[in-house]
Coordinates of C-alpha atoms in Angstrom, one line a residue:
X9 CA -5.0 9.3 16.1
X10 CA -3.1 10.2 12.9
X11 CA -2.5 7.6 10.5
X12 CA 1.1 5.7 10.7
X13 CA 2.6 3.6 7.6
X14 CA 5.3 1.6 7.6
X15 CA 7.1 -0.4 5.1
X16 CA 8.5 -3.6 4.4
X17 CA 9.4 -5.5 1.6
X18 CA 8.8 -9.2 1.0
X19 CA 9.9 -11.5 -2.4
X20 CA 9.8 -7.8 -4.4
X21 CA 6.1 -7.1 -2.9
X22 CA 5.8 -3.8 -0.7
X23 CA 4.1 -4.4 2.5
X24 CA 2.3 -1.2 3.7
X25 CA 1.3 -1.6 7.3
X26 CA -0.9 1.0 8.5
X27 CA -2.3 1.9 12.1
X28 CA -4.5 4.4 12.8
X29 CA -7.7 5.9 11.4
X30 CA -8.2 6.4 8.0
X31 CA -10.2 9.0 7.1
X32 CA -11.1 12.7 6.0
X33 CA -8.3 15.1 5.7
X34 CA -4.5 14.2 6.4
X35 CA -4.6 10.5 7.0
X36 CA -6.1 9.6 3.4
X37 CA -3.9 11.9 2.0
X38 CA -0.9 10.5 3.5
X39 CA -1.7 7.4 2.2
X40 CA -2.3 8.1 -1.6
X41 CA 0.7 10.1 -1.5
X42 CA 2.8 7.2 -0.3
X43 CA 1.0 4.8 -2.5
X44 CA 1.6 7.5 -5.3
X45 CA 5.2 7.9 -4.3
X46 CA 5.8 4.2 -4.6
X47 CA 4.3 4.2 -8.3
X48 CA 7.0 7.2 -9.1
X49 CA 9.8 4.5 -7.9
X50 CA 8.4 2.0 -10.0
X51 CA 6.8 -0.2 -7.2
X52 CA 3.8 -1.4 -8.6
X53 CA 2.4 -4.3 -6.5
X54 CA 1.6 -3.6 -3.1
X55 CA -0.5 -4.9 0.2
X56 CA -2.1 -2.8 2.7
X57 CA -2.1 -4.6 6.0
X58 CA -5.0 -2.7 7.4
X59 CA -4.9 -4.9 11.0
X60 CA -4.4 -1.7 12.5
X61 CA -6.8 0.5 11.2
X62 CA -10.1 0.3 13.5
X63 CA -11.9 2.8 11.1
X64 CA -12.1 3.5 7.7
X65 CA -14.7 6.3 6.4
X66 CA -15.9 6.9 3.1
X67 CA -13.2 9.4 2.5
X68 CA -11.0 6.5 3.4
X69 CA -12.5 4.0 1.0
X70 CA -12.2 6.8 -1.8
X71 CA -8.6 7.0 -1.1
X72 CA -8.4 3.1 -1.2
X73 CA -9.7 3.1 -4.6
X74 CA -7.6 6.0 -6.0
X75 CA -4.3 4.0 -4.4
X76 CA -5.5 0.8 -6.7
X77 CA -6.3 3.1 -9.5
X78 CA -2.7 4.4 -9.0
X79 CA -0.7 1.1 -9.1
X80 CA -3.4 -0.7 -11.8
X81 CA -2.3 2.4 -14.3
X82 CA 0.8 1.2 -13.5
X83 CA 0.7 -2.1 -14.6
X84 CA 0.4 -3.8 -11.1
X85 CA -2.0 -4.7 -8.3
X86 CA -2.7 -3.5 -4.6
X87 CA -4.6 -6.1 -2.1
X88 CA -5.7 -5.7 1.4
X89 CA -5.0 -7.8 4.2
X90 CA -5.9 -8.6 7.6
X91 CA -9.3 -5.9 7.8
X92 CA -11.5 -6.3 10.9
X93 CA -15.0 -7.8 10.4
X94 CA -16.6 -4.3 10.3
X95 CA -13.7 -2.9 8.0
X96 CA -14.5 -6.6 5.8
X97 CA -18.4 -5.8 5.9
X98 CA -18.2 -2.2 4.7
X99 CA -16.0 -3.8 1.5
X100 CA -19.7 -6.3 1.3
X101 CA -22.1 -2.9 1.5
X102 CA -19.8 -0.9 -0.7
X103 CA -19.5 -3.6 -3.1
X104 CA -15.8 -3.1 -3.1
X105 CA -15.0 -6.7 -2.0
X106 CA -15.4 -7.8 -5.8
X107 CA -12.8 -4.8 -6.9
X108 CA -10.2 -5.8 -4.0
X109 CA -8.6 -8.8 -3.3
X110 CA -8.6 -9.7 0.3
X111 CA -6.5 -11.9 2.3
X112 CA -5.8 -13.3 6.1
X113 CA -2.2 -14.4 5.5
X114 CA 1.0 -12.4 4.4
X115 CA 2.2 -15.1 2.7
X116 CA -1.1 -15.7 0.8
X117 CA -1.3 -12.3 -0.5
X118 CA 2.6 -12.2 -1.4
X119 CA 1.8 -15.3 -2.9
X120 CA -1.3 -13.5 -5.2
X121 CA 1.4 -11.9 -7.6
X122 CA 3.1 -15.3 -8.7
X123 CA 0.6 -16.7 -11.1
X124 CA 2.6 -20.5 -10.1
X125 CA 2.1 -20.5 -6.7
X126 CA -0.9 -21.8 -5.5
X127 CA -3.5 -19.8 -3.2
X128 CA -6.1 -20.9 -0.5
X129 CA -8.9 -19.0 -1.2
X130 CA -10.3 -16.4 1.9
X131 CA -14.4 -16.8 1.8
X132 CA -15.4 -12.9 2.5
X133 CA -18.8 -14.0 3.6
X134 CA -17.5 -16.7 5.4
X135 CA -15.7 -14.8 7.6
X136 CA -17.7 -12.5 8.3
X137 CA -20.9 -15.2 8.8
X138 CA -18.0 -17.0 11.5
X139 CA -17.6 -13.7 13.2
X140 CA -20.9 -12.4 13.8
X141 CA -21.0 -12.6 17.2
X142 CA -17.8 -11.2 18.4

């Protein structure tokens, strides 16, 4: 299955919402390009709601990192929301989880680029820890 993104806009934060895989070849690309592509329009904060993507490989996480490369350069920020517990626990082994912030809520991570506005904070380990099982 080929990676799709759309995107959305909400309070001046782009809203990338992928489904798919994301992995080797096509799909990464199409994602740093479009994260690249936003930087050349001067977007510079971004999330990547990732509730749709059931894989990520480590071609995918590379790409991840290069996308938050891209928009730090920039002056801004990109920050994931809504991974999967296995998606959440490759950020824990990967060590990524302290380079990325991660959030459950839209508005939370919309939230994250107004220093005023307050945040409830989303415990990683928690989550993960609360969905074990399933």
């Amino acid at each position: 299955m080929s990676l799709e993104i759309s995107r959305s806009v909400r309070e001046g934060v782009t809203i990338l919402r992928l489904q798919g895989r994301l992995v080797a070849g096509e799909e990464t690309t199409k994602l740093r390009d479009t994260v690249r592509d936003l930087a050349a329009e001067g977007v510079t904060n971004a999330v990547l709601d990732l509730e749709k993507v059931d894989y990520i490989d480590s071609t995918g996480l590379g790409g991840m990192v290069i996308c938050f490369t891209t928009l730090r350069k920039a002056g801004g920020a990109l920050k994931l929301l809504n991974l999967n517990r296995r998606n959440i626990e490759l950020l824990l082994l990967t060590k990524l989880s302290t380079v990325f912030e991660v959030f459950r809520d839209e508005q939370e991570a919309v939230n994250s680029f107004f220093p005023d506005r307050a945040l409830k904070p989303f415990d990683i380990l928690q989550f993960v820890q609360e969905n074990k099982e399933k």
